[in-house]
Amino acid sequence: MSELAAAVALFLLLNLAAALVVVARGPGAADRMLAALLFGTTGVAVLMLSAFVLAQSPVVDVALVLALLAAIAGIAFARRAWQATGHDDA
Amino acid sequence: MLEFASTALMLLGAGFFFAGTVGLLRFPDVYSRLHALTKADNLGVGCIALALALQADGLASALKLLLIWPLALLASAAVSYAIAERAHALGTPLGDAGADDPP
Amino acid sequence: MSATLLYALTGCALFALGLGATVLVTEPLRRVLAFNVMGSGAFLVFVGLAQRAGVSDPVPQAMVLTGIVVAVAATALALALIRRLERDDDDAR
Amino acid sequence: MNVAVVFDGVLAAGLVWAAAGALLGRDRYRAVILFIVFGLLMTLAWVRLSAPDIALAEAAIGAGLTGALLLDALGGTTAATAGRARRWMVLPLAVTVAAVLAAVLRALPVRSGPLPDAVSAALPESGVTHPVTAVLLNFRGYDTLLEVAVLLAALLGVLGAVRHAEPVRLASAPVLQAAARVLVPLMMLAAGYLLWAGAHRPGGAFQAAAVLAAAAVLLALVGMISGWGRPSLRLRCAIAAGPLLFLAIAAPLAGRAALLVLPPQHAGLLILLIEAGLTLSLGFLLAGLFLALLRSDPVDTGKR
Amino acid sequence: MLIAWLIVLPLAWALAAWLAGARRGATIACAGVLVQLLLALALAREVAAHGPFTYAVGGWGAPLGIDLHVDGLSALLVLLTEVVALPLVLYTRAWLVAQEQDGTYLWPLLGLLLAALHALFVSADLFNLYVTLELLGLGAVALVASGGERKQLAAALRYLVASLVASGCFLLGVAVIYGIHGTVSLADLAERVPADPTTPTLLAGALMLLGLMIKTALFPFHGWLPAAHGSAAAPVSALLSALVVKASFYVILRLRLSVYSGWAEQLDWLPALLGGGAILYGSWCALRAERLKMLIAYSTVAQLGYLFLLFPLLAVGELALTAGALQILAHALAKAALFAAAGIALLASGRDSVAGLASLAGVLPLTWFAFGLAGTSLMGLPPSGGFLAKWLLIDAAIMRGQWIMILLVVASGLLAAAYIFRILSCAFRSAEREQAVALRPVPRTMEWVAFALAAASVLVGLEANAIAGLLGTGGAR
């Protein structure tokens, strides 16, 4: 079971790498932010799996905190940062 | 039996995450990418939380794991609402990748 | 090479990147990110190096926690200064 | 074991890549979002380094306060002060510095220092059973006292630099407020849990305060609370209370024994008191770092 | 015990001053600093009587806990902090009234800054030093920004970035040290680090040295200083130039004398060389500066360089250390006096330019006197503290046969004389007074403070024996 969990964690980390590409590539600011949110959710899953693999229950608390706060960055982006212009994409 | 259920759920969760990532990479506009993201990986988180809760050593830790799922759901609902509303307010059209950016 | 040492070496790379960017990139917001990356690098070296034998060491962990708090404080102060300066720029326009 | 090695390798590469992208790319949005992602990867790295306390702090601060601060700063102005970029010079410099550091550090003999054992030996007298908390609030509590002063200095600096006239409140967003009404009580609960947990497992005042501050940030973002103008006396009292309590517990024995001596039989209670005070005060203080900067920008007016 | 109160008290009154608001904050600050001065005097007396001592915060003792170590040098610097701070607090109070500003954030920040200075001077723990350096740095940046003017904010941002890069380097050095030796206690490290430090230990030392040199604004890392010290409010400039930059120098000295006492002597020439560069470059810029406060700030760059000449001479022993301590003292007092006087000139004439000083010719005699006395000390004319510091340094250089250094010291005195005379010559250009604008009245307190600080910078030379005695009680080792 632990091996499987570790493998799934690794698989999710590779998923994160793909999301990282989207963050870097865009094309739009919103896509980057969406990818960052995917990052958050996947991160929560990786943390839960790590807690199991490493047998460290406090890591579940980290996942919990991350899940609790996951909304803040997205809302801050939508309500405070995202403007039609004012940034230049490379 | 428990072992088997956990394994299946974990693999299913991984599959959902994979689908979400593919959607993020392939779907044409912000709105549909929102769908890909919020549906797929919340199912993914749910499956994995459930899989691990089945393996948990106590009720408390199982409940904690299961609490994570609704939290993730709530967060993604709030965020996708906020982003979709903002995208609409900024006049981001459907089906046109990256149209919110100036050329 | 142990996993912890790998993180310590990653910390070296992050520190160097942050240092280079803080010194060479002049855009204020970027400098804020840069010194944060630099700090994170130093934190990784701190814990990674101390635990390279595989024994968990609470002392550097506590110190890094202190360091993170200090970094947050500095980030907020820097952003306040930047935003006030940019606001004045906007007002002047 | 192989899976773990690959995991560490991918994570390390991701960290460096995200950092390089955040620092060297041209787009400001990309930079900030990559930096938030970088924070998430750091959280994972701390878990891999068996440092869940730091992972908690990194998660709470990065996803809450720092992320919101940076995103807010992005929209705060329309002026993209580009500055003169010498990006191409960064990489050669960074590679050189990193190579020197890595070469020296790799050659160090593998051994661990004497302090972990000393901490375990003194742990029973510290009043708590979680070693990191024992170091933070007892063995090296003096550092923590000064760290609180650092935060206070930063807040005073922020308030001095911003100089508001009127407190600002963002346009209210009913749907998001509904979500916040569910999330915020849960965050407070989580903060309480982390505070209580700190004595025997990862958690503690600072992480709890970061979660509280995140709750305040969320409330401000959805238009349920206002930003700070000039903080009222009540607010100032709330912020000063924790540090004052800390000083009050630290000082009395300064004459007879030494500063910050916590008698072993009461240490547990005293640490809990200090931590409870700090959680509330630092929660306000950290929230203030965001709320003092809150301004009504073109962005928050919503629809055009 | 005294030392604990010296750290707790300023923290406590900083909080109280913030709670009480600007007006009562001033009273609280004055009372607090006055008590601190008495405590510092008592501490110096205690050290003089019983020698250096170690104070274990929390009762654990190093390496588990944090130790404070008080010896002659640290007691002297704590005392200096208060001797400079007390007049400046009175000055600030009058200055705020005259400028019609409130000190809402200034007073509490001042308390935090003083706490940081005290904590830094007595810390015997590398990581604790990092925290105190951060408190000092952020406090100083916040003080520069607290004026709220645009140029102050820009200078504060630049200062903050420099300060953070420096702290980052220092922290990495501490991390490496801990990785190698498993402790951050200075006393422990002094035992563990071999007489001929290994490469990693040297690397850590180099990182910490780099960070501290940036914080001390040693040439060529001085870029942030003139803007910050030149644009901050007058009392803040005085405090920063007099004390804050000395603190990071003190940490270098402390590390060099304890952990890195086996550091190869050739390596001492690097800071000394940069110090020489600082003297020449800083003086050159001071000679060309148009703004009065800029001139004084560049003079700080030059005078700080002077301190770094000390390192190759440390082998001489107490003599070099006394010379360094005297230079710190004399410069701190003189520079505080100069900035205080410049603040008066700025307040009276409304402009910050060297040429504009001519409009003050014939008025404000006390202020001119302060300029003159402080200048005497900077130039190194007898019997000032600056003279004695230079004299002892030359003495030490002769012992070591360092003729170039003697030349540098003499040249630095002449250069200082040149830029000080740019100021003083304005006193006699009364011809230009006719076109001068109306002068604003200046509170007498401010003038007396500038004068008292300047006088102290001269008189400190007369107390040299007492100072050498205090340093001799265990020295900095």
PDB file of N, CA and C in Angstrom, chain A residues 6-7 9-10 13 20 23-24 29 32-33 36 39-40 46-47 54 56-59 61-62 65-66 68-69 71-73 75-77 79-84 87-89, chain D residues 3 6-7 10-11 17 27 29-30 33-34 37 40 43-44 47-48 50 56 59-60 71-72 75 170-171 173 176 186-187 190 193 201-202 214 218 221 295 297 299-300:
ATOM      1  N   ALA A   6       3.255   6.023  -2.542  1.00  0.00           N
ATOM      2  CA  ALA A   6       4.440   6.772  -2.949  1.00  0.00           C
ATOM      3  C   ALA A   6       4.442   6.977  -4.456  1.00  0.00           C
ATOM      4  N   ALA A   7       4.071   5.922  -5.190  1.00  0.00           N
ATOM      5  CA  ALA A   7       4.059   6.035  -6.642  1.00  0.00           C
ATOM      6  C   ALA A   7       3.020   7.060  -7.091  1.00  0.00           C
ATOM      7  N   ALA A   9       1.948   9.552  -5.370  1.00  0.00           N
ATOM      8  CA  ALA A   9       2.470  10.875  -5.013  1.00  0.00           C
ATOM      9  C   ALA A   9       3.432  11.367  -6.080  1.00  0.00           C
ATOM     10  N   LEU A  10       4.294  10.472  -6.520  1.00  0.00           N
ATOM     11  CA  LEU A  10       5.253  10.851  -7.568  1.00  0.00           C
ATOM     12  C   LEU A  10       4.521  11.232  -8.850  1.00  0.00           C
ATOM     13  N   LEU A  13       3.145  14.551  -8.554  1.00  0.00           N
ATOM     14  CA  LEU A  13       4.204  15.562  -8.634  1.00  0.00           C
ATOM     15  C   LEU A  13       4.539  15.839 -10.102  1.00  0.00           C
ATOM     16  N   LEU A  20       3.051  23.346 -13.972  1.00  0.00           N
ATOM     17  CA  LEU A  20       4.090  24.379 -13.893  1.00  0.00           C
ATOM     18  C   LEU A  20       4.354  24.938 -15.292  1.00  0.00           C
ATOM     19  N   VAL A  23       1.715  27.365 -16.005  1.00  0.00           N
ATOM     20  CA  VAL A  23       1.953  28.618 -15.289  1.00  0.00           C
ATOM     21  C   VAL A  23       2.977  29.456 -16.035  1.00  0.00           C
ATOM     22  N   ALA A  24       4.024  28.790 -16.504  1.00  0.00           N
ATOM     23  CA  ALA A  24       5.101  29.517 -17.160  1.00  0.00           C
ATOM     24  C   ALA A  24       4.687  29.973 -18.553  1.00  0.00           C
ATOM     25  N   ALA A  29      -3.115  35.513 -18.165  1.00  0.00           N
ATOM     26  CA  ALA A  29      -2.881  35.602 -16.730  1.00  0.00           C
ATOM     27  C   ALA A  29      -3.795  34.637 -15.984  1.00  0.00           C
ATOM     28  N   ARG A  32      -2.624  31.087 -15.972  1.00  0.00           N
ATOM     29  CA  ARG A  32      -1.551  30.880 -14.997  1.00  0.00           C
ATOM     30  C   ARG A  32      -2.140  30.678 -13.614  1.00  0.00           C
ATOM     31  N   MET A  33      -3.140  31.503 -13.290  1.00  0.00           N
ATOM     32  CA  MET A  33      -3.711  31.412 -11.955  1.00  0.00           C
ATOM     33  C   MET A  33      -4.457  30.097 -11.784  1.00  0.00           C
ATOM     34  N   ALA A  36      -2.085  27.538 -11.071  1.00  0.00           N
ATOM     35  CA  ALA A  36      -1.620  27.637  -9.686  1.00  0.00           C
ATOM     36  C   ALA A  36      -2.635  27.011  -8.733  1.00  0.00           C
ATOM     37  N   PHE A  39      -2.357  23.459  -8.844  1.00  0.00           N
ATOM     38  CA  PHE A  39      -1.196  23.201  -8.016  1.00  0.00           C
ATOM     39  C   PHE A  39      -1.591  23.024  -6.557  1.00  0.00           C
ATOM     40  N   GLY A  40      -2.450  23.925  -6.099  1.00  0.00           N
ATOM     41  CA  GLY A  40      -2.881  23.863  -4.705  1.00  0.00           C
ATOM     42  C   GLY A  40      -3.593  22.558  -4.401  1.00  0.00           C
ATOM     43  N   VAL A  46      -0.865  15.487  -2.633  1.00  0.00           N
ATOM     44  CA  VAL A  46       0.500  14.985  -2.415  1.00  0.00           C
ATOM     45  C   VAL A  46       0.824  14.984  -0.926  1.00  0.00           C
ATOM     46  N   LEU A  47       0.376  16.037  -0.223  1.00  0.00           N
ATOM     47  CA  LEU A  47       0.654  16.106   1.214  1.00  0.00           C
ATOM     48  C   LEU A  47      -0.037  14.964   1.952  1.00  0.00           C
ATOM     49  N   LEU A  54       5.166   8.601   4.829  1.00  0.00           N
ATOM     50  CA  LEU A  54       6.184   8.866   5.842  1.00  0.00           C
ATOM     51  C   LEU A  54       5.679   8.532   7.242  1.00  0.00           C
ATOM     52  N   GLN A  56       3.700  10.253   9.026  1.00  0.00           N
ATOM     53  CA  GLN A  56       3.768  11.467   9.843  1.00  0.00           C
ATOM     54  C   GLN A  56       2.395  12.117   9.839  1.00  0.00           C
ATOM     55  N   SER A  57       1.634  11.871  10.873  1.00  0.00           N
ATOM     56  CA  SER A  57       0.277  12.401  10.859  1.00  0.00           C
ATOM     57  C   SER A  57       0.217  13.933  10.864  1.00  0.00           C
ATOM     58  N   PRO A  58       1.210  14.655  11.437  1.00  0.00           N
ATOM     59  CA  PRO A  58       1.103  16.110  11.397  1.00  0.00           C
ATOM     60  C   PRO A  58       1.039  16.667   9.976  1.00  0.00           C
ATOM     61  N   VAL A  59       1.549  15.901   9.020  1.00  0.00           N
ATOM     62  CA  VAL A  59       1.541  16.407   7.653  1.00  0.00           C
ATOM     63  C   VAL A  59       0.099  16.561   7.153  1.00  0.00           C
ATOM     64  N   ASP A  61      -2.193  17.821   8.873  1.00  0.00           N
ATOM     65  CA  ASP A  61      -2.549  19.181   9.289  1.00  0.00           C
ATOM     66  C   ASP A  61      -2.109  20.199   8.237  1.00  0.00           C
ATOM     67  N   VAL A  62      -0.923  19.953   7.676  1.00  0.00           N
ATOM     68  CA  VAL A  62      -0.435  20.867   6.633  1.00  0.00           C
ATOM     69  C   VAL A  62      -1.405  20.858   5.460  1.00  0.00           C
ATOM     70  N   VAL A  65      -4.537  22.793   6.378  1.00  0.00           N
ATOM     71  CA  VAL A  65      -4.347  24.246   6.336  1.00  0.00           C
ATOM     72  C   VAL A  65      -4.328  24.733   4.891  1.00  0.00           C
ATOM     73  N   LEU A  66      -3.628  23.987   4.059  1.00  0.00           N
ATOM     74  CA  LEU A  66      -3.535  24.378   2.654  1.00  0.00           C
ATOM     75  C   LEU A  66      -4.913  24.373   2.003  1.00  0.00           C
ATOM     76  N   LEU A  68      -7.770  24.764   3.501  1.00  0.00           N
ATOM     77  CA  LEU A  68      -8.551  25.855   4.093  1.00  0.00           C
ATOM     78  C   LEU A  68      -8.254  27.189   3.425  1.00  0.00           C
ATOM     79  N   LEU A  69      -6.965  27.389   3.119  1.00  0.00           N
ATOM     80  CA  LEU A  69      -6.555  28.697   2.613  1.00  0.00           C
ATOM     81  C   LEU A  69      -6.527  28.740   1.099  1.00  0.00           C
ATOM     82  N   ALA A  71      -8.596  29.054  -1.139  1.00  0.00           N
ATOM     83  CA  ALA A  71      -9.441  30.001  -1.859  1.00  0.00           C
ATOM     84  C   ALA A  71      -8.834  31.393  -1.907  1.00  0.00           C
ATOM     85  N   ILE A  72      -7.976  31.706  -0.951  1.00  0.00           N
ATOM     86  CA  ILE A  72      -7.567  33.104  -0.791  1.00  0.00           C
ATOM     87  C   ILE A  72      -6.804  33.633  -1.996  1.00  0.00           C
ATOM     88  N   ALA A  73      -5.808  32.863  -2.451  1.00  0.00           N
ATOM     89  CA  ALA A  73      -5.004  33.352  -3.576  1.00  0.00           C
ATOM     90  C   ALA A  73      -5.878  33.548  -4.806  1.00  0.00           C
ATOM     91  N   ILE A  75      -9.127  34.171  -4.997  1.00  0.00           N
ATOM     92  CA  ILE A  75     -10.016  35.326  -4.856  1.00  0.00           C
ATOM     93  C   ILE A  75      -9.215  36.619  -4.932  1.00  0.00           C
ATOM     94  N   ALA A  76      -8.038  36.617  -4.305  1.00  0.00           N
ATOM     95  CA  ALA A  76      -7.192  37.810  -4.370  1.00  0.00           C
ATOM     96  C   ALA A  76      -6.833  38.101  -5.815  1.00  0.00           C
ATOM     97  N   PHE A  77      -6.560  37.049  -6.561  1.00  0.00           N
ATOM     98  CA  PHE A  77      -6.220  37.243  -7.972  1.00  0.00           C
ATOM     99  C   PHE A  77      -7.398  37.867  -8.714  1.00  0.00           C
ATOM    100  N   ARG A  79     -10.090  39.409  -7.626  1.00  0.00           N
ATOM    101  CA  ARG A  79     -10.647  40.684  -7.179  1.00  0.00           C
ATOM    102  C   ARG A  79      -9.632  41.804  -7.100  1.00  0.00           C
ATOM    103  N   ARG A  80      -8.359  41.459  -7.009  1.00  0.00           N
ATOM    104  CA  ARG A  80      -7.368  42.510  -6.807  1.00  0.00           C
ATOM    105  C   ARG A  80      -6.335  42.639  -7.915  1.00  0.00           C
ATOM    106  N   ALA A  81      -5.984  41.516  -8.536  1.00  0.00           N
ATOM    107  CA  ALA A  81      -4.829  41.590  -9.429  1.00  0.00           C
ATOM    108  C   ALA A  81      -5.198  41.626 -10.901  1.00  0.00           C
ATOM    109  N   TRP A  82      -6.257  40.893 -11.246  1.00  0.00           N
ATOM    110  CA  TRP A  82      -6.507  40.662 -12.660  1.00  0.00           C
ATOM    111  C   TRP A  82      -7.103  41.889 -13.324  1.00  0.00           C
ATOM    112  N   GLN A  83      -6.340  42.473 -14.224  1.00  0.00           N
ATOM    113  CA  GLN A  83      -6.834  43.610 -14.968  1.00  0.00           C
ATOM    114  C   GLN A  83      -6.747  43.292 -16.454  1.00  0.00           C
ATOM    115  N   ALA A  84      -7.532  43.992 -17.248  1.00  0.00           N
ATOM    116  CA  ALA A  84      -7.533  43.723 -18.687  1.00  0.00           C
ATOM    117  C   ALA A  84      -6.169  44.044 -19.284  1.00  0.00           C
ATOM    118  N   HIS A  87      -0.262  44.443 -17.965  1.00  0.00           N
ATOM    119  CA  HIS A  87       0.840  43.485 -17.891  1.00  0.00           C
ATOM    120  C   HIS A  87       1.202  43.076 -19.293  1.00  0.00           C
ATOM    121  N   ASP A  88       2.395  42.665 -19.459  1.00  0.00           N
ATOM    122  CA  ASP A  88       2.838  42.293 -20.794  1.00  0.00           C
ATOM    123  C   ASP A  88       3.297  40.856 -20.798  1.00  0.00           C
ATOM    124  N   ASP A  89       2.732  40.102 -21.683  1.00  0.00           N
ATOM    125  CA  ASP A  89       3.132  38.706 -21.786  1.00  0.00           C
ATOM    126  C   ASP A  89       4.341  38.584 -22.696  1.00  0.00           C
TER     127      ASP A  89
ATOM    128  N   VAL D   3      11.484   5.398  -5.686  1.00  0.00           N
ATOM    129  CA  VAL D   3      10.431   6.383  -5.912  1.00  0.00           C
ATOM    130  C   VAL D   3      10.749   7.656  -5.152  1.00  0.00           C
ATOM    131  N   VAL D   6      13.465   9.687  -6.910  1.00  0.00           N
ATOM    132  CA  VAL D   6      12.942  10.417  -8.072  1.00  0.00           C
ATOM    133  C   VAL D   6      12.099  11.598  -7.603  1.00  0.00           C
ATOM    134  N   PHE D   7      11.273  11.352  -6.571  1.00  0.00           N
ATOM    135  CA  PHE D   7      10.419  12.402  -6.022  1.00  0.00           C
ATOM    136  C   PHE D   7      11.260  13.610  -5.601  1.00  0.00           C
ATOM    137  N   VAL D  10      12.718  15.403  -8.681  1.00  0.00           N
ATOM    138  CA  VAL D  10      11.733  16.218  -9.409  1.00  0.00           C
ATOM    139  C   VAL D  10      11.402  17.470  -8.608  1.00  0.00           C
ATOM    140  N   LEU D  11      11.238  17.292  -7.301  1.00  0.00           N
ATOM    141  CA  LEU D  11      10.888  18.426  -6.447  1.00  0.00           C
ATOM    142  C   LEU D  11      11.993  19.485  -6.463  1.00  0.00           C
ATOM    143  N   TRP D  17      13.456  25.572 -10.938  1.00  0.00           N
ATOM    144  CA  TRP D  17      12.817  26.050 -12.150  1.00  0.00           C
ATOM    145  C   TRP D  17      11.792  27.139 -11.842  1.00  0.00           C
ATOM    146  N   ASP D  27       7.177  38.838 -17.484  1.00  0.00           N
ATOM    147  CA  ASP D  27       5.815  39.182 -17.098  1.00  0.00           C
ATOM    148  C   ASP D  27       5.648  39.195 -15.579  1.00  0.00           C
ATOM    149  N   TYR D  29       2.770  39.098 -13.760  1.00  0.00           N
ATOM    150  CA  TYR D  29       1.799  38.105 -13.301  1.00  0.00           C
ATOM    151  C   TYR D  29       2.469  36.746 -13.165  1.00  0.00           C
ATOM    152  N   ARG D  30       3.174  36.404 -14.222  1.00  0.00           N
ATOM    153  CA  ARG D  30       3.850  35.111 -14.240  1.00  0.00           C
ATOM    154  C   ARG D  30       4.809  35.009 -13.058  1.00  0.00           C
ATOM    155  N   ILE D  33       2.779  34.541  -9.748  1.00  0.00           N
ATOM    156  CA  ILE D  33       2.108  33.246  -9.647  1.00  0.00           C
ATOM    157  C   ILE D  33       3.139  32.125  -9.512  1.00  0.00           C
ATOM    158  N   LEU D  34       4.223  32.241 -10.255  1.00  0.00           N
ATOM    159  CA  LEU D  34       5.279  31.229 -10.097  1.00  0.00           C
ATOM    160  C   LEU D  34       5.842  31.260  -8.687  1.00  0.00           C
ATOM    161  N   VAL D  37       3.554  29.360  -6.476  1.00  0.00           N
ATOM    162  CA  VAL D  37       3.800  27.940  -6.726  1.00  0.00           C
ATOM    163  C   VAL D  37       5.092  27.490  -6.038  1.00  0.00           C
ATOM    164  N   LEU D  40       4.455  26.662  -2.539  1.00  0.00           N
ATOM    165  CA  LEU D  40       3.847  25.337  -2.384  1.00  0.00           C
ATOM    166  C   LEU D  40       4.897  24.229  -2.459  1.00  0.00           C
ATOM    167  N   THR D  43       6.761  24.002   0.648  1.00  0.00           N
ATOM    168  CA  THR D  43       6.003  23.265   1.668  1.00  0.00           C
ATOM    169  C   THR D  43       6.284  21.764   1.547  1.00  0.00           C
ATOM    170  N   LEU D  44       6.232  21.281   0.307  1.00  0.00           N
ATOM    171  CA  LEU D  44       6.512  19.856   0.102  1.00  0.00           C
ATOM    172  C   LEU D  44       7.944  19.520   0.521  1.00  0.00           C
ATOM    173  N   VAL D  47       8.238  19.089   4.171  1.00  0.00           N
ATOM    174  CA  VAL D  47       7.715  17.799   4.599  1.00  0.00           C
ATOM    175  C   VAL D  47       8.761  16.710   4.366  1.00  0.00           C
ATOM    176  N   ARG D  48       9.422  16.772   3.226  1.00  0.00           N
ATOM    177  CA  ARG D  48      10.447  15.774   2.925  1.00  0.00           C
ATOM    178  C   ARG D  48      11.622  15.892   3.887  1.00  0.00           C
ATOM    179  N   SER D  50      11.401  16.331   6.967  1.00  0.00           N
ATOM    180  CA  SER D  50      10.829  16.054   8.294  1.00  0.00           C
ATOM    181  C   SER D  50      10.708  17.302   9.146  1.00  0.00           C
ATOM    182  N   LEU D  56       3.984  23.814   7.849  1.00  0.00           N
ATOM    183  CA  LEU D  56       2.750  24.482   8.263  1.00  0.00           C
ATOM    184  C   LEU D  56       2.864  25.996   8.100  1.00  0.00           C
ATOM    185  N   ALA D  59       2.964  26.946   4.442  1.00  0.00           N
ATOM    186  CA  ALA D  59       1.663  26.817   3.804  1.00  0.00           C
ATOM    187  C   ALA D  59       0.747  27.956   4.229  1.00  0.00           C
ATOM    188  N   ALA D  60       0.713  28.221   5.537  1.00  0.00           N
ATOM    189  CA  ALA D  60      -0.212  29.237   6.046  1.00  0.00           C
ATOM    190  C   ALA D  60       0.169  30.622   5.554  1.00  0.00           C
ATOM    191  N   LEU D  71      -0.317  39.517  -4.817  1.00  0.00           N
ATOM    192  CA  LEU D  71      -1.336  39.682  -5.853  1.00  0.00           C
ATOM    193  C   LEU D  71      -1.965  41.062  -5.759  1.00  0.00           C
ATOM    194  N   ASP D  72      -2.176  41.516  -4.525  1.00  0.00           N
ATOM    195  CA  ASP D  72      -2.730  42.841  -4.318  1.00  0.00           C
ATOM    196  C   ASP D  72      -1.782  43.903  -4.877  1.00  0.00           C
ATOM    197  N   GLY D  75      -2.078  44.346  -8.702  1.00  0.00           N
ATOM    198  CA  GLY D  75      -3.172  45.155  -9.207  1.00  0.00           C
ATOM    199  C   GLY D  75      -3.154  46.565  -8.654  1.00  0.00           C
ATOM    200  N   LEU D 170     -13.718  47.040   0.386  1.00  0.00           N
ATOM    201  CA  LEU D 170     -13.912  46.598  -0.991  1.00  0.00           C
ATOM    202  C   LEU D 170     -15.387  46.347  -1.264  1.00  0.00           C
ATOM    203  N   ALA D 171     -15.752  46.402  -2.555  1.00  0.00           N
ATOM    204  CA  ALA D 171     -17.133  46.128  -2.951  1.00  0.00           C
ATOM    205  C   ALA D 171     -17.525  44.742  -2.457  1.00  0.00           C
ATOM    206  N   ALA D 173     -19.148  41.091  -2.239  1.00  0.00           N
ATOM    207  CA  ALA D 173     -19.409  40.048  -3.227  1.00  0.00           C
ATOM    208  C   ALA D 173     -20.221  38.959  -2.538  1.00  0.00           C
ATOM    209  N   LEU D 176     -19.277  35.158  -2.703  1.00  0.00           N
ATOM    210  CA  LEU D 176     -18.017  34.864  -2.019  1.00  0.00           C
ATOM    211  C   LEU D 176     -18.165  35.023  -0.510  1.00  0.00           C
ATOM    212  N   LEU D 186     -14.164  27.985  10.277  1.00  0.00           N
ATOM    213  CA  LEU D 186     -13.280  26.820  10.231  1.00  0.00           C
ATOM    214  C   LEU D 186     -11.819  27.217  10.416  1.00  0.00           C
ATOM    215  N   MET D 187     -11.452  28.353   9.832  1.00  0.00           N
ATOM    216  CA  MET D 187     -10.069  28.825   9.999  1.00  0.00           C
ATOM    217  C   MET D 187      -9.794  29.135  11.459  1.00  0.00           C
ATOM    218  N   ALA D 190      -9.299  26.005  13.180  1.00  0.00           N
ATOM    219  CA  ALA D 190      -7.980  25.456  12.845  1.00  0.00           C
ATOM    220  C   ALA D 190      -6.897  26.184  13.622  1.00  0.00           C
ATOM    221  N   TYR D 193      -6.890  24.934  17.053  1.00  0.00           N
ATOM    222  CA  TYR D 193      -6.306  23.593  17.085  1.00  0.00           C
ATOM    223  C   TYR D 193      -4.784  23.655  17.015  1.00  0.00           C
ATOM    224  N   ARG D 201       2.757  18.509  19.403  1.00  0.00           N
ATOM    225  CA  ARG D 201       2.993  18.103  18.015  1.00  0.00           C
ATOM    226  C   ARG D 201       3.140  19.360  17.178  1.00  0.00           C
ATOM    227  N   PRO D 202       3.544  19.224  15.904  1.00  0.00           N
ATOM    228  CA  PRO D 202       3.774  20.426  15.100  1.00  0.00           C
ATOM    229  C   PRO D 202       2.582  21.373  15.107  1.00  0.00           C
ATOM    230  N   ALA D 214      -4.925  34.991   7.777  1.00  0.00           N
ATOM    231  CA  ALA D 214      -5.484  34.606   6.483  1.00  0.00           C
ATOM    232  C   ALA D 214      -7.003  34.781   6.495  1.00  0.00           C
ATOM    233  N   LEU D 218      -9.168  37.082   3.957  1.00  0.00           N
ATOM    234  CA  LEU D 218     -10.318  36.602   3.190  1.00  0.00           C
ATOM    235  C   LEU D 218     -11.519  37.527   3.408  1.00  0.00           C
ATOM    236  N   LEU D 221     -11.086  40.631   1.493  1.00  0.00           N
ATOM    237  CA  LEU D 221     -11.175  40.448   0.039  1.00  0.00           C
ATOM    238  C   LEU D 221     -12.616  40.373  -0.443  1.00  0.00           C
ATOM    239  N   ARG D 295      -6.308  49.302  -0.547  1.00  0.00           N
ATOM    240  CA  ARG D 295      -6.757  50.566  -1.123  1.00  0.00           C
ATOM    241  C   ARG D 295      -7.812  50.303  -2.177  1.00  0.00           C
ATOM    242  N   ASP D 297      -8.748  50.381  -5.519  1.00  0.00           N
ATOM    243  CA  ASP D 297      -8.115  50.534  -6.809  1.00  0.00           C
ATOM    244  C   ASP D 297      -9.176  50.390  -7.879  1.00  0.00           C
ATOM    245  N   VAL D 299      -9.454  48.057  -9.740  1.00  0.00           N
ATOM    246  CA  VAL D 299      -9.808  46.649  -9.864  1.00  0.00           C
ATOM    247  C   VAL D 299     -11.045  46.291  -9.054  1.00  0.00           C
ATOM    248  N   ASP D 300     -11.106  46.780  -7.810  1.00  0.00           N
ATOM    249  CA  ASP D 300     -12.140  46.247  -6.934  1.00  0.00           C
ATOM    250  C   ASP D 300     -13.528  46.796  -7.243  1.00  0.00           C
TER     251      ASP D 300
END
